GROMACS .gro file of C-alpha atoms in nm:
model
  504
    1UNK     CA    1  -3.627  -1.350   1.737
    2UNK     CA    2  -3.593  -0.973   1.721
    3UNK     CA    3  -3.643  -0.786   1.398
    4UNK     CA    4  -3.370  -0.583   1.231
    5UNK     CA    5  -3.539  -0.259   1.341
    6UNK     CA    6  -3.546  -0.355   1.709
    7UNK     CA    7  -3.175  -0.389   1.781
    8UNK     CA    8  -2.843  -0.241   1.681
    9UNK     CA    9  -2.601  -0.459   1.496
   10UNK     CA   10  -2.312  -0.602   1.701
   11UNK     CA   11  -2.061  -0.422   1.480
   12UNK     CA   12  -2.227  -0.084   1.541
   13UNK     CA   13  -2.222  -0.142   1.916
   14UNK     CA   14  -1.853  -0.225   1.909
   15UNK     CA   15  -1.763   0.066   1.683
   16UNK     CA   16  -1.979   0.314   1.873
   17UNK     CA   17  -1.813   0.222   2.200
   18UNK     CA   18  -1.473   0.213   2.035
   19UNK     CA   19  -1.500   0.565   1.894
   20UNK     CA   20  -1.525   0.716   2.240
   21UNK     CA   21  -1.251   0.491   2.376
   22UNK     CA   22  -1.025   0.564   2.077
   23UNK     CA   23  -1.061   0.939   2.130
   24UNK     CA   24  -0.977   0.892   2.497
   25UNK     CA   25  -0.670   0.683   2.411
   26UNK     CA   26  -0.549   0.938   2.154
   27UNK     CA   27  -0.596   1.220   2.404
   28UNK     CA   28  -0.412   1.015   2.665
   29UNK     CA   29  -0.114   0.970   2.434
   30UNK     CA   30  -0.101   1.343   2.362
   31UNK     CA   31  -0.123   1.431   2.731
   32UNK     CA   32   0.131   1.165   2.828
   33UNK     CA   33   0.384   1.323   2.593
   34UNK     CA   34   0.327   1.674   2.727
   35UNK     CA   35   0.690   1.694   2.839
   36UNK     CA   36   1.000   1.842   2.679
   37UNK     CA   37   1.163   1.500   2.713
   38UNK     CA   38   0.897   1.320   2.508
   39UNK     CA   39   0.832   1.152   2.276
   40UNK     CA   40   1.149   0.963   2.360
   41UNK     CA   41   1.390   0.851   2.091
   42UNK     CA   42   1.577   0.523   2.075
   43UNK     CA   43   1.784   0.415   1.774
   44UNK     CA   44   1.474   0.328   1.572
   45UNK     CA   45   1.299   0.653   1.656
   46UNK     CA   46   1.604   0.866   1.586
   47UNK     CA   47   1.652   0.688   1.255
   48UNK     CA   48   1.289   0.747   1.159
   49UNK     CA   49   1.302   1.113   1.258
   50UNK     CA   50   1.619   1.183   1.061
   51UNK     CA   51   1.501   0.986   0.758
   52UNK     CA   52   1.166   1.168   0.760
   53UNK     CA   53   1.342   1.505   0.762
   54UNK     CA   54   1.565   1.391   0.475
   55UNK     CA   55   1.266   1.275   0.270
   56UNK     CA   56   1.071   1.592   0.344
   57UNK     CA   57   1.363   1.796   0.211
   58UNK     CA   58   1.345   1.606  -0.117
   59UNK     CA   59   1.645   1.384  -0.058
   60UNK     CA   60   1.685   1.010  -0.009
   61UNK     CA   61   1.595   0.842   0.318
   62UNK     CA   62   1.934   0.870   0.485
   63UNK     CA   63   2.045   0.928   0.841
   64UNK     CA   64   2.348   1.124   0.968
   65UNK     CA   65   2.523   0.807   1.081
   66UNK     CA   66   2.793   0.632   0.880
   67UNK     CA   67   2.997   0.320   0.937
   68UNK     CA   68   3.352   0.369   1.059
   69UNK     CA   69   3.494   0.201   0.746
   70UNK     CA   70   3.283   0.411   0.504
   71UNK     CA   71   3.265   0.757   0.664
   72UNK     CA   72   3.163   0.936   0.344
   73UNK     CA   73   2.857   0.718   0.278
   74UNK     CA   74   2.550   0.822   0.484
   75UNK     CA   75   2.355   0.525   0.604
   76UNK     CA   76   2.014   0.448   0.458
   77UNK     CA   77   1.718   0.333   0.666
   78UNK     CA   78   1.724  -0.029   0.777
   79UNK     CA   79   1.528  -0.290   0.587
   80UNK     CA   80   1.166  -0.296   0.696
   81UNK     CA   81   1.183   0.045   0.870
   82UNK     CA   82   1.088   0.284   0.591
   83UNK     CA   83   0.712   0.298   0.647
   84UNK     CA   84   0.727   0.526   0.950
   85UNK     CA   85   0.969   0.781   0.796
   86UNK     CA   86   0.760   0.793   0.478
   87UNK     CA   87   0.440   0.856   0.670
   88UNK     CA   88   0.604   1.121   0.886
   89UNK     CA   89   0.767   1.294   0.587
   90UNK     CA   90   0.428   1.362   0.430
   91UNK     CA   91   0.322   1.550   0.742
   92UNK     CA   92   0.656   1.730   0.773
   93UNK     CA   93   0.609   1.865   0.421
   94UNK     CA   94   0.276   2.005   0.535
   95UNK     CA   95   0.459   2.218   0.791
   96UNK     CA   96   0.428   2.002   1.102
   97UNK     CA   97   0.738   1.966   1.318
   98UNK     CA   98   0.903   1.621   1.290
   99UNK     CA   99   0.861   1.533   1.659
  100UNK     CA  100   0.493   1.626   1.642
  101UNK     CA  101   0.438   1.407   1.338
  102UNK     CA  102   0.577   1.112   1.531
  103UNK     CA  103   0.348   1.191   1.821
  104UNK     CA  104   0.043   1.194   1.595
  105UNK     CA  105   0.145   0.862   1.441
  106UNK     CA  106   0.173   0.706   1.788
  107UNK     CA  107  -0.159   0.851   1.905
  108UNK     CA  108  -0.337   0.747   1.585
  109UNK     CA  109  -0.197   0.394   1.597
  110UNK     CA  110  -0.302   0.327   1.955
  111UNK     CA  111  -0.643   0.486   1.894
  112UNK     CA  112  -0.699   0.265   1.588
  113UNK     CA  113  -0.596  -0.042   1.789
  114UNK     CA  114  -0.843   0.050   2.063
  115UNK     CA  115  -1.121   0.105   1.809
  116UNK     CA  116  -1.061  -0.231   1.639
  117UNK     CA  117  -1.039  -0.418   1.970
  118UNK     CA  118  -1.366  -0.263   2.084
  119UNK     CA  119  -1.518  -0.348   1.746
  120UNK     CA  120  -1.453  -0.716   1.808
  121UNK     CA  121  -1.512  -0.745   2.182
  122UNK     CA  122  -1.803  -0.500   2.187
  123UNK     CA  123  -1.978  -0.687   1.909
  124UNK     CA  124  -1.956  -1.017   2.095
  125UNK     CA  125  -2.007  -0.893   2.452
  126UNK     CA  126  -2.167  -0.550   2.422
  127UNK     CA  127  -2.043  -0.220   2.561
  128UNK     CA  128  -1.887  -0.379   2.875
  129UNK     CA  129  -1.689  -0.615   2.651
  130UNK     CA  130  -1.548  -0.328   2.448
  131UNK     CA  131  -1.450  -0.138   2.761
  132UNK     CA  132  -1.288  -0.446   2.918
  133UNK     CA  133  -1.088  -0.526   2.605
  134UNK     CA  134  -0.955  -0.171   2.571
  135UNK     CA  135  -0.867  -0.165   2.942
  136UNK     CA  136  -0.662  -0.482   2.893
  137UNK     CA  137  -0.504  -0.329   2.583
  138UNK     CA  138  -0.375  -0.008   2.741
  139UNK     CA  139  -0.338  -0.109   3.106
  140UNK     CA  140   0.028  -0.213   3.096
  141UNK     CA  141   0.369  -0.052   3.125
  142UNK     CA  142   0.457  -0.198   2.784
  143UNK     CA  143   0.188   0.010   2.615
  144UNK     CA  144   0.318   0.314   2.803
  145UNK     CA  145   0.645   0.254   2.619
  146UNK     CA  146   0.458   0.224   2.288
  147UNK     CA  147   0.282   0.554   2.359
  148UNK     CA  148   0.588   0.752   2.468
  149UNK     CA  149   0.876   0.621   2.252
  150UNK     CA  150   0.869   0.711   1.883
  151UNK     CA  151   0.831   0.396   1.677
  152UNK     CA  152   0.610   0.186   1.456
  153UNK     CA  153   0.481  -0.044   1.733
  154UNK     CA  154   0.151   0.144   1.770
  155UNK     CA  155   0.080   0.111   1.398
  156UNK     CA  156   0.168  -0.260   1.413
  157UNK     CA  157  -0.077  -0.309   1.698
  158UNK     CA  158  -0.345  -0.134   1.493
  159UNK     CA  159  -0.279  -0.356   1.191
  160UNK     CA  160  -0.315  -0.681   1.387
  161UNK     CA  161  -0.630  -0.550   1.556
  162UNK     CA  162  -0.786  -0.460   1.221
  163UNK     CA  163  -0.692  -0.803   1.085
  164UNK     CA  164  -0.869  -0.964   1.381
  165UNK     CA  165  -1.183  -0.761   1.314
  166UNK     CA  166  -1.182  -0.853   0.945
  167UNK     CA  167  -1.149  -1.223   1.030
  168UNK     CA  168  -1.438  -1.206   1.276
  169UNK     CA  169  -1.686  -0.997   1.077
  170UNK     CA  170  -1.589  -1.093   0.723
  171UNK     CA  171  -1.450  -1.447   0.758
  172UNK     CA  172  -1.472  -1.523   0.384
  173UNK     CA  173  -1.307  -1.205   0.253
  174UNK     CA  174  -0.967  -1.368   0.213
  175UNK     CA  175  -0.822  -1.101  -0.014
  176UNK     CA  176  -0.902  -0.834   0.247
  177UNK     CA  177  -0.736  -1.045   0.517
  178UNK     CA  178  -0.427  -1.078   0.302
  179UNK     CA  179  -0.418  -0.708   0.217
  180UNK     CA  180  -0.439  -0.602   0.583
  181UNK     CA  181  -0.172  -0.858   0.675
  182UNK     CA  182   0.046  -0.729   0.392
  183UNK     CA  183   0.022  -0.378   0.532
  184UNK     CA  184   0.124  -0.515   0.873
  185UNK     CA  185   0.428  -0.676   0.709
  186UNK     CA  186   0.525  -0.352   0.536
  187UNK     CA  187   0.510  -0.173   0.872
  188UNK     CA  188   0.740  -0.416   1.052
  189UNK     CA  189   0.907  -0.754   0.991
  190UNK     CA  190   0.692  -0.922   1.256
  191UNK     CA  191   0.392  -0.851   1.032
  192UNK     CA  192   0.496  -1.164   0.847
  193UNK     CA  193   0.320  -1.344   1.131
  194UNK     CA  194  -0.002  -1.165   1.034
  195UNK     CA  195   0.044  -1.288   0.676
  196UNK     CA  196   0.082  -1.642   0.809
  197UNK     CA  197  -0.235  -1.605   1.017
  198UNK     CA  198  -0.435  -1.470   0.722
  199UNK     CA  199  -0.332  -1.767   0.510
  200UNK     CA  200  -0.408  -2.025   0.779
  201UNK     CA  201  -0.746  -1.878   0.875
  202UNK     CA  202  -0.947  -2.045   0.592
  203UNK     CA  203  -0.809  -2.380   0.705
  204UNK     CA  204  -0.908  -2.338   1.070
  205UNK     CA  205  -1.217  -2.120   1.102
  206UNK     CA  206  -1.548  -2.256   1.239
  207UNK     CA  207  -1.804  -2.414   1.004
  208UNK     CA  208  -1.546  -2.507   0.744
  209UNK     CA  209  -1.660  -2.800   0.533
  210UNK     CA  210  -1.463  -3.016   0.286
  211UNK     CA  211  -1.618  -2.829  -0.005
  212UNK     CA  212  -1.567  -2.483   0.141
  213UNK     CA  213  -1.255  -2.409  -0.062
  214UNK     CA  214  -1.029  -2.352   0.235
  215UNK     CA  215  -0.709  -2.415   0.042
  216UNK     CA  216  -0.820  -2.183  -0.237
  217UNK     CA  217  -0.912  -1.910   0.009
  218UNK     CA  218  -0.579  -1.954   0.180
  219UNK     CA  219  -0.404  -1.894  -0.150
  220UNK     CA  220  -0.622  -1.591  -0.215
  221UNK     CA  221  -0.525  -1.448   0.126
  222UNK     CA  222  -0.155  -1.485   0.051
  223UNK     CA  223  -0.215  -1.336  -0.292
  224UNK     CA  224  -0.380  -1.038  -0.126
  225UNK     CA  225  -0.076  -0.998   0.099
  226UNK     CA  226   0.152  -1.012  -0.202
  227UNK     CA  227  -0.055  -0.750  -0.383
  228UNK     CA  228  -0.040  -0.520  -0.078
  229UNK     CA  229   0.337  -0.556  -0.049
  230UNK     CA  230   0.383  -0.518  -0.425
  231UNK     CA  231   0.170  -0.205  -0.430
  232UNK     CA  232   0.373  -0.059  -0.144
  233UNK     CA  233   0.698  -0.127  -0.326
  234UNK     CA  234   0.558   0.018  -0.648
  235UNK     CA  235   0.447   0.335  -0.467
  236UNK     CA  236   0.786   0.375  -0.303
  237UNK     CA  237   1.086   0.143  -0.339
  238UNK     CA  238   1.184   0.203   0.024
  239UNK     CA  239   0.887  -0.001   0.146
  240UNK     CA  240   1.062  -0.337   0.131
  241UNK     CA  241   0.931  -0.564   0.408
  242UNK     CA  242   1.189  -0.721   0.632
  243UNK     CA  243   1.212  -1.086   0.723
  244UNK     CA  244   1.258  -1.195   1.085
  245UNK     CA  245   1.609  -1.324   1.129
  246UNK     CA  246   1.703  -1.396   1.490
  247UNK     CA  247   1.833  -1.046   1.551
  248UNK     CA  248   1.805  -0.804   1.839
  249UNK     CA  249   1.839  -0.973   2.177
  250UNK     CA  250   1.755  -1.317   2.043
  251UNK     CA  251   1.443  -1.530   2.093
  252UNK     CA  252   1.497  -1.540   2.470
  253UNK     CA  253   1.463  -1.162   2.482
  254UNK     CA  254   1.141  -1.169   2.282
  255UNK     CA  255   0.991  -1.436   2.506
  256UNK     CA  256   1.104  -1.236   2.807
  257UNK     CA  257   0.923  -0.932   2.671
  258UNK     CA  258   0.599  -1.125   2.638
  259UNK     CA  259   0.633  -1.270   2.988
  260UNK     CA  260   0.706  -0.919   3.113
  261UNK     CA  261   0.372  -0.798   2.977
  262UNK     CA  262   0.172  -1.093   3.106
  263UNK     CA  263   0.360  -1.053   3.434
  264UNK     CA  264   0.209  -0.703   3.473
  265UNK     CA  265   0.545  -0.532   3.429
  266UNK     CA  266   0.707  -0.712   3.722
  267UNK     CA  267   1.037  -0.898   3.704
  268UNK     CA  268   1.198  -1.214   3.833
  269UNK     CA  269   1.009  -1.511   3.981
  270UNK     CA  270   0.719  -1.287   4.080
  271UNK     CA  271   0.658  -1.201   3.715
  272UNK     CA  272   0.658  -1.570   3.623
  273UNK     CA  273   0.400  -1.647   3.892
  274UNK     CA  274   0.178  -1.355   3.795
  275UNK     CA  275   0.207  -1.448   3.427
  276UNK     CA  276   0.110  -1.808   3.499
  277UNK     CA  277  -0.192  -1.704   3.709
  278UNK     CA  278  -0.308  -1.455   3.443
  279UNK     CA  279  -0.270  -1.711   3.164
  280UNK     CA  280  -0.465  -1.975   3.358
  281UNK     CA  281  -0.738  -1.725   3.445
  282UNK     CA  282  -0.772  -1.617   3.083
  283UNK     CA  283  -0.788  -1.981   2.972
  284UNK     CA  284  -1.058  -2.061   3.227
  285UNK     CA  285  -1.273  -1.769   3.113
  286UNK     CA  286  -1.234  -1.856   2.746
  287UNK     CA  287  -1.318  -2.221   2.808
  288UNK     CA  288  -1.620  -2.127   3.022
  289UNK     CA  289  -1.752  -1.900   2.750
  290UNK     CA  290  -1.707  -2.172   2.490
  291UNK     CA  291  -1.891  -2.433   2.694
  292UNK     CA  292  -2.183  -2.204   2.774
  293UNK     CA  293  -2.368  -2.251   2.446
  294UNK     CA  294  -2.379  -2.426   2.113
  295UNK     CA  295  -2.222  -2.269   1.806
  296UNK     CA  296  -2.498  -2.124   1.587
  297UNK     CA  297  -2.494  -2.163   1.206
  298UNK     CA  298  -2.257  -1.942   1.013
  299UNK     CA  299  -2.546  -1.774   0.831
  300UNK     CA  300  -2.712  -1.652   1.153
  301UNK     CA  301  -2.849  -1.298   1.088
  302UNK     CA  302  -2.699  -1.014   1.286
  303UNK     CA  303  -3.028  -0.936   1.462
  304UNK     CA  304  -3.048  -1.287   1.610
  305UNK     CA  305  -2.924  -1.282   1.974
  306UNK     CA  306  -2.733  -1.604   1.899
  307UNK     CA  307  -2.502  -1.413   1.665
  308UNK     CA  308  -2.299  -1.301   1.968
  309UNK     CA  309  -2.205  -1.664   2.032
  310UNK     CA  310  -2.096  -1.692   1.670
  311UNK     CA  311  -1.885  -1.376   1.689
  312UNK     CA  312  -1.730  -1.487   2.018
  313UNK     CA  313  -1.636  -1.824   1.871
  314UNK     CA  314  -1.477  -1.660   1.568
  315UNK     CA  315  -1.292  -1.413   1.788
  316UNK     CA  316  -1.150  -1.689   2.008
  317UNK     CA  317  -1.027  -1.886   1.710
  318UNK     CA  318  -0.901  -1.586   1.514
  319UNK     CA  319  -0.744  -1.426   1.819
  320UNK     CA  320  -0.552  -1.741   1.908
  321UNK     CA  321  -0.435  -1.781   1.549
  322UNK     CA  322  -0.322  -1.419   1.504
  323UNK     CA  323  -0.158  -1.399   1.845
  324UNK     CA  324   0.025  -1.728   1.797
  325UNK     CA  325   0.148  -1.648   1.447
  326UNK     CA  326   0.267  -1.297   1.538
  327UNK     CA  327   0.434  -1.429   1.853
  328UNK     CA  328   0.629  -1.679   1.643
  329UNK     CA  329   0.742  -1.396   1.414
  330UNK     CA  330   0.837  -1.184   1.716
  331UNK     CA  331   1.050  -1.465   1.859
  332UNK     CA  332   1.215  -1.514   1.519
  333UNK     CA  333   1.282  -1.140   1.498
  334UNK     CA  334   1.453  -1.158   1.833
  335UNK     CA  335   1.353  -0.816   1.962
  336UNK     CA  336   1.202  -0.740   2.300
  337UNK     CA  337   0.945  -0.498   2.161
  338UNK     CA  338   0.805  -0.667   1.852
  339UNK     CA  339   0.570  -0.886   2.052
  340UNK     CA  340   0.343  -0.592   2.140
  341UNK     CA  341   0.144  -0.667   1.821
  342UNK     CA  342   0.026  -0.980   2.005
  343UNK     CA  343  -0.154  -0.770   2.266
  344UNK     CA  344  -0.465  -0.660   2.066
  345UNK     CA  345  -0.597  -1.008   1.981
  346UNK     CA  346  -0.529  -1.131   2.334
  347UNK     CA  347  -0.697  -0.827   2.488
  348UNK     CA  348  -1.006  -0.865   2.267
  349UNK     CA  349  -1.049  -1.236   2.337
  350UNK     CA  350  -0.988  -1.217   2.712
  351UNK     CA  351  -1.205  -0.906   2.749
  352UNK     CA  352  -1.509  -1.049   2.574
  353UNK     CA  353  -1.467  -1.387   2.749
  354UNK     CA  354  -1.455  -1.220   3.091
  355UNK     CA  355  -1.773  -1.021   3.033
  356UNK     CA  356  -1.966  -1.308   2.877
  357UNK     CA  357  -1.863  -1.550   3.153
  358UNK     CA  358  -1.975  -1.301   3.419
  359UNK     CA  359  -2.313  -1.253   3.251
  360UNK     CA  360  -2.374  -1.627   3.240
  361UNK     CA  361  -2.361  -1.652   3.621
  362UNK     CA  362  -2.026  -1.826   3.655
  363UNK     CA  363  -1.945  -2.090   3.910
  364UNK     CA  364  -1.680  -2.055   4.179
  365UNK     CA  365  -1.395  -2.137   3.941
  366UNK     CA  366  -1.497  -1.870   3.693
  367UNK     CA  367  -1.554  -1.618   3.973
  368UNK     CA  368  -1.201  -1.686   4.098
  369UNK     CA  369  -1.065  -1.644   3.745
  370UNK     CA  370  -1.243  -1.309   3.713
  371UNK     CA  371  -1.098  -1.197   4.047
  372UNK     CA  372  -0.747  -1.294   3.933
  373UNK     CA  373  -0.794  -1.108   3.605
  374UNK     CA  374  -0.926  -0.800   3.785
  375UNK     CA  375  -0.632  -0.809   4.026
  376UNK     CA  376  -0.393  -0.843   3.731
  377UNK     CA  377  -0.549  -0.540   3.566
  378UNK     CA  378  -0.512  -0.336   3.886
  379UNK     CA  379  -0.147  -0.436   3.934
  380UNK     CA  380  -0.069  -0.379   3.568
  381UNK     CA  381  -0.247  -0.043   3.571
  382UNK     CA  382  -0.051   0.069   3.875
  383UNK     CA  383   0.268  -0.038   3.701
  384UNK     CA  384   0.165   0.156   3.392
  385UNK     CA  385   0.094   0.466   3.599
  386UNK     CA  386   0.433   0.438   3.770
  387UNK     CA  387   0.608   0.387   3.436
  388UNK     CA  388   0.431   0.690   3.288
  389UNK     CA  389   0.521   0.907   3.585
  390UNK     CA  390   0.883   0.798   3.559
  391UNK     CA  391   0.916   0.852   3.185
  392UNK     CA  392   0.753   1.197   3.206
  393UNK     CA  393   0.998   1.299   3.478
  394UNK     CA  394   1.317   1.138   3.348
  395UNK     CA  395   1.257   1.073   2.978
  396UNK     CA  396   1.392   0.759   2.814
  397UNK     CA  397   1.667   0.634   2.584
  398UNK     CA  398   1.852   0.911   2.395
  399UNK     CA  399   1.625   1.191   2.519
  400UNK     CA  400   1.651   1.099   2.888
  401UNK     CA  401   1.714   1.378   3.137
  402UNK     CA  402   2.043   1.218   3.243
  403UNK     CA  403   2.202   1.311   2.910
  404UNK     CA  404   2.111   1.679   2.935
  405UNK     CA  405   2.345   1.738   3.227
  406UNK     CA  406   2.596   1.467   3.136
  407UNK     CA  407   2.963   1.574   3.104
  408UNK     CA  408   2.975   1.360   2.789
  409UNK     CA  409   2.718   1.572   2.606
  410UNK     CA  410   2.852   1.901   2.746
  411UNK     CA  411   3.203   1.822   2.624
  412UNK     CA  412   3.080   1.717   2.278
  413UNK     CA  413   2.878   2.037   2.252
  414UNK     CA  414   3.158   2.270   2.353
  415UNK     CA  415   3.494   2.110   2.274
  416UNK     CA  416   3.471   1.917   1.944
  417UNK     CA  417   3.563   2.113   1.629
  418UNK     CA  418   3.309   2.098   1.349
  419UNK     CA  419   3.547   1.916   1.114
  420UNK     CA  420   3.657   1.650   1.361
  421UNK     CA  421   3.475   1.315   1.320
  422UNK     CA  422   3.306   1.150   1.616
  423UNK     CA  423   3.330   0.772   1.653
  424UNK     CA  424   3.062   0.631   1.885
  425UNK     CA  425   2.915   0.301   1.989
  426UNK     CA  426   2.583   0.491   2.023
  427UNK     CA  427   2.593   0.719   1.717
  428UNK     CA  428   2.223   0.807   1.726
  429UNK     CA  429   2.264   0.927   2.083
  430UNK     CA  430   2.537   1.165   1.968
  431UNK     CA  431   2.317   1.292   1.686
  432UNK     CA  432   2.008   1.340   1.904
  433UNK     CA  433   2.196   1.525   2.178
  434UNK     CA  434   2.436   1.734   1.970
  435UNK     CA  435   2.294   1.745   1.618
  436UNK     CA  436   2.628   1.617   1.486
  437UNK     CA  437   2.675   1.324   1.253
  438UNK     CA  438   2.865   1.026   1.393
  439UNK     CA  439   3.055   0.720   1.278
  440UNK     CA  440   2.922   0.392   1.412
  441UNK     CA  441   3.172   0.173   1.594
  442UNK     CA  442   2.962  -0.138   1.530
  443UNK     CA  443   3.190  -0.416   1.407
  444UNK     CA  444   3.510  -0.248   1.523
  445UNK     CA  445   3.552  -0.510   1.795
  446UNK     CA  446   3.546  -0.782   1.530
  447UNK     CA  447   3.802  -0.604   1.308
  448UNK     CA  448   4.034  -0.417   1.545
  449UNK     CA  449   4.328  -0.401   1.304
  450UNK     CA  450   4.116  -0.256   1.023
  451UNK     CA  451   3.964  -0.004   1.263
  452UNK     CA  452   4.305   0.109   1.387
  453UNK     CA  453   4.415   0.169   1.028
  454UNK     CA  454   4.094   0.361   0.946
  455UNK     CA  455   4.124   0.572   1.259
  456UNK     CA  456   4.487   0.663   1.187
  457UNK     CA  457   4.383   0.781   0.841
  458UNK     CA  458   4.104   0.990   0.989
  459UNK     CA  459   4.156   1.050   1.361
  460UNK     CA  460   3.879   1.191   1.574
  461UNK     CA  461   3.695   1.173   1.904
  462UNK     CA  462   3.584   0.836   2.041
  463UNK     CA  463   3.269   0.817   2.255
  464UNK     CA  464   3.200   0.485   2.427
  465UNK     CA  465   2.931   0.369   2.666
  466UNK     CA  466   2.834   0.042   2.829
  467UNK     CA  467   3.036  -0.269   2.752
  468UNK     CA  468   3.255  -0.090   2.498
  469UNK     CA  469   3.425   0.112   2.773
  470UNK     CA  470   3.650  -0.177   2.871
  471UNK     CA  471   3.748  -0.233   2.509
  472UNK     CA  472   3.831   0.136   2.471
  473UNK     CA  473   4.061   0.127   2.771
  474UNK     CA  474   4.248  -0.193   2.688
  475UNK     CA  475   4.270  -0.176   2.308
  476UNK     CA  476   4.209   0.175   2.178
  477UNK     CA  477   4.420   0.345   2.438
  478UNK     CA  478   4.714   0.117   2.364
  479UNK     CA  479   4.689   0.088   1.986
  480UNK     CA  480   4.599   0.449   1.910
  481UNK     CA  481   4.755   0.637   2.197
  482UNK     CA  482   4.422   0.776   2.318
  483UNK     CA  483   4.377   0.977   2.633
  484UNK     CA  484   4.057   0.994   2.836
  485UNK     CA  485   3.923   1.348   2.869
  486UNK     CA  486   3.580   1.265   3.012
  487UNK     CA  487   3.502   0.972   3.240
  488UNK     CA  488   3.141   0.982   3.362
  489UNK     CA  489   2.887   0.718   3.462
  490UNK     CA  490   2.709   0.774   3.129
  491UNK     CA  491   3.016   0.719   2.913
  492UNK     CA  492   3.374   0.800   2.830
  493UNK     CA  493   3.538   1.027   2.572
  494UNK     CA  494   3.886   0.957   2.438
  495UNK     CA  495   4.102   1.178   2.213
  496UNK     CA  496   4.446   1.119   2.055
  497UNK     CA  497   4.743   1.220   2.269
  498UNK     CA  498   4.973   1.475   2.112
  499UNK     CA  499   5.241   1.274   1.933
  500UNK     CA  500   5.069   0.950   2.031
  501UNK     CA  501   5.036   0.818   1.677
  502UNK     CA  502   4.673   0.906   1.637
  503UNK     CA  503   4.720   1.261   1.523
  504UNK     CA  504   4.709   1.395   1.171
   0.00000   0.00000   0.00000
């Protein structure tokens, strides 16, 4: 057995490797967003940006979007979405431009996730393990979206990665597990899955004995999560964690998002085949690593070479638990993007298993699994490169290049009087492109009579895109006497006809 002075600790190897990789990831995010179209803004990003500016100015966290039936009441940030605006507002007050603050949050989140993943995989499989895990973490088109679209996903990935590291290196520190999971829950509703994982860990970790106090430690973990959430609420009442509730695109959309990542960014039957092959390959490597040696005692010193087997066993168990619990929360939340917090534990476990299996002179089955995993990484990396090239050239969501030259935006910029309200099915798009506030048409389809009455009291411009265009033609045009003034592939603008019943 080596002495403590002869070797570096596994944690120091993982962290040392991760520091360089984290700096590279952060630099990559900054360079990727070196475009006037980026970072891109969807509804969540636009909401966070506007709320951060409002908070930095000393006001409440509101956004310049109101509901059509309450036009004089600015909308507050959605439940569970206040953490990002609060963090950004602190930097805005220091004189940093709002878009830049969002960029730094994204770069810092992905860098922290890379550092934590390397911490775990590098400790169990050395420098190659850390590199492999980070490559699996960032080598996908989904992570390109996380690194180019303003949002909290990067911070959520970092939180789950840090939770994984705490479970592996400090398996008995239940209050720390709960606190980290509580922070993940404050960041996003899917963090409730991390809270579930922290509470279940004492009941499932290796070496647990009947007298080990697993139930007590489970309660302590949940108490730690409660303290973290309570402290967040006490520091700022906006930090109320959300609860997954079958929203967004539904559970099918969330599952589709996960399959899309495992499918290397492909679509259709090809994605399903690629996802199945990648999942089988990862399972083979994990099983081969587990069978390769006996599990050493839990009190094995860090300078004993056998400690790597112990860390790998903990990482496999903790990674499966965290990934499974967060995936359940992502499905319950119903969004296509929430599942990205599952990526760090999977990347760490698969990366360390691949390296350890290769070092143990694998048989033909393991060699084939490694080849499949390598091929997946190449295909996924090429997809990520193509996605990055596309988003840098065309932008995405509300800041996409297509809107800059769109007749819809040009007309809104040049033809709408300042006192005329704008009704839109994409109100944040109107705000991002024109700087104007907008009234959200959400729910108008369900209450057409009430909307017609509200519109006649306060007529204005109607901007519709997507599926709402048919509704605008058939219902709005008839009931309100609206005329189409712009009809473009991106959307349609309707205004009241003179004497058509919609005027003042």
